[in-house]
CSV table of C-alpha atoms in Angstrom, one decimal:
chain,number,residue,atom,x,y,z
A,1,GLY,CA,-33.6,40.4,139.4
A,2,GLY,CA,-34.0,37.0,137.8
A,3,SER,CA,-30.8,34.9,137.4
A,4,CYS,CA,-28.9,38.2,137.1
A,5,GLY,CA,-29.3,39.1,140.7
A,6,THR,CA,-29.7,42.8,141.0
A,7,CYS,CA,-29.1,44.8,137.8
A,8,PRO,CA,-27.8,48.4,137.8
A,9,THR,CA,-30.2,51.3,137.3
A,10,HIS,CA,-31.7,51.4,133.7
A,11,ARG,CA,-30.9,47.7,133.2
A,12,GLY,CA,-33.0,44.6,133.4
A,13,CYS,CA,-32.5,40.9,133.3
A,14,ASP,CA,-32.8,39.3,129.8
A,15,ALA,CA,-33.7,35.7,128.9
A,16,THR,CA,-30.1,34.7,129.0
A,17,GLY,CA,-29.6,36.0,132.6
A,18,ALA,CA,-27.6,39.0,131.6
A,19,CYS,CA,-28.3,42.5,132.7
A,20,ARG,CA,-29.2,44.6,129.6
A,21,ILE,CA,-30.4,48.1,128.9
A,22,VAL,CA,-34.2,48.5,129.1
A,23,TYR,CA,-35.0,50.8,126.2
A,24,CYS,CA,-37.8,53.4,126.0
A,25,ASP,CA,-41.0,52.1,124.6
A,26,PRO,CA,-42.8,54.8,122.5
A,27,ALA,CA,-46.2,53.0,123.3
A,28,GLN,CA,-45.5,53.6,127.0
A,29,SER,CA,-43.8,57.0,126.8
A,30,PRO,CA,-44.2,59.8,124.2
A,31,ASP,CA,-40.9,61.3,125.2
A,32,CYS,CA,-38.5,58.6,124.0
A,33,LEU,CA,-35.3,60.0,122.5
A,34,SER,CA,-34.7,60.0,118.8
A,35,CYS,CA,-31.3,59.1,117.3
A,36,ALA,CA,-30.3,62.7,117.1
A,37,ALA,CA,-31.5,63.4,120.7
A,38,LEU,CA,-29.6,60.3,121.9
A,39,ILE,CA,-26.4,61.6,120.4
A,40,ASP,CA,-27.0,65.0,122.1
A,41,CYS,CA,-27.7,63.2,125.4
A,42,LEU,CA,-24.5,61.1,125.2
A,43,SER,CA,-22.4,64.3,124.4
A,44,TRP,CA,-23.2,65.6,127.9
A,45,CYS,CA,-21.9,62.4,129.6
A,46,HIS,CA,-18.3,62.5,131.0
A,47,SER,CA,-16.0,59.8,129.7
A,48,GLY,CA,-16.3,56.6,131.7
A,49,ASP,CA,-19.7,57.7,133.3
A,50,GLY,CA,-21.6,54.4,132.6
A,51,THR,CA,-24.6,55.5,134.6
A,52,CYS,CA,-25.0,58.6,132.4
A,53,PHE,CA,-24.6,56.6,129.2
A,54,ASP,CA,-27.1,53.9,130.4
A,55,ALA,CA,-29.6,56.7,131.2
A,56,CYS,CA,-29.3,58.1,127.7
A,57,PHE,CA,-29.7,54.6,126.1
A,58,ALA,CA,-32.6,53.8,128.4
A,59,ALA,CA,-34.4,57.0,127.3
A,60,ALA,CA,-34.0,56.1,123.6
A,61,THR,CA,-35.9,53.7,121.5
A,62,VAL,CA,-34.2,50.5,120.2
A,63,GLU,CA,-34.6,51.9,116.7
A,64,ALA,CA,-32.8,55.2,117.7
A,65,THR,CA,-30.0,53.2,119.3
A,66,VAL,CA,-29.6,51.0,116.2
A,67,ALA,CA,-29.5,54.1,113.9
A,68,MET,CA,-27.0,55.7,116.2
A,69,TRP,CA,-24.6,52.7,116.2
A,70,SER,CA,-25.0,52.4,112.4
A,71,LEU,CA,-24.0,56.0,112.0
A,72,TYR,CA,-21.1,55.7,114.5
A,73,ASP,CA,-19.8,52.6,112.7
A,74,CYS,CA,-20.0,54.3,109.3
A,75,LEU,CA,-18.1,57.4,110.5
A,76,ASP,CA,-15.6,55.2,112.4
A,77,SER,CA,-14.9,53.3,109.2
A,78,HIS,CA,-14.2,56.6,107.2
A,79,CYS,CA,-12.6,58.8,109.8
A,80,ALA,CA,-9.4,57.8,111.6
A,81,ALA,CA,-9.5,57.7,115.4
A,82,ASP,CA,-6.2,59.5,115.7
A,83,LEU,CA,-7.5,62.7,114.0
A,84,ASN,CA,-7.8,65.7,116.3
A,85,ASP,CA,-11.3,66.9,117.1
A,86,GLU,CA,-11.4,69.6,114.3
A,87,GLU,CA,-10.0,67.1,111.7
A,88,TRP,CA,-12.4,64.4,112.7
A,89,MET,CA,-15.4,66.8,112.6
A,90,ALA,CA,-14.4,67.9,109.1
A,91,CYS,CA,-14.0,64.2,108.0
A,92,ALA,CA,-17.4,63.3,109.5
A,93,ASP,CA,-19.1,66.3,107.8
A,94,GLN,CA,-17.7,65.2,104.4
A,95,ALA,CA,-18.8,61.6,105.0
A,96,LEU,CA,-22.3,62.7,106.1
A,97,ASN,CA,-22.6,64.6,102.8
A,98,ASP,CA,-21.3,61.9,100.6
A,99,PRO,CA,-23.9,59.5,99.2
A,100,ALA,CA,-21.2,56.9,98.7
A,101,ARG,CA,-20.3,57.0,102.4
A,102,CYS,CA,-22.5,57.9,105.4
A,103,GLN,CA,-25.2,60.1,103.9
A,104,SER,CA,-27.9,57.4,104.3
A,105,ALA,CA,-26.8,56.5,107.9
A,106,GLY,CA,-27.0,60.2,108.7
A,107,ALA,CA,-30.4,60.6,107.2
A,108,SER,CA,-31.6,57.6,109.2
A,109,CYS,CA,-30.4,59.1,112.4
A,110,PHE,CA,-31.2,62.8,112.0
A,111,GLY,CA,-34.3,62.3,109.9
A,112,GLY,CA,-36.4,60.1,112.1
A,113,ARG,CA,-37.0,58.4,115.4
């Protein structure tokens, strides 16, 4: 509630009165999703299924979410959106293995929580 009124599932009212994702707190739950697990979770959601996406983000830590967006932003800046799936995956694979591009973002995501 709060000044937000009623927020959707997996969301809570923040200090500004906006409904925001309530992230998993590892101190409260040992089963919070890592960055890699968050990406896996999101891959099962259908396009436009906000409830599914919210559930994945709510099951992840803030750190996992930040790492996921950093990786996504890096890949997005190196691989064109108009590539077909196979071309995009090849581009992403090259970027993830290149220290000058997304290797550190990939390591941050796939190497930790």
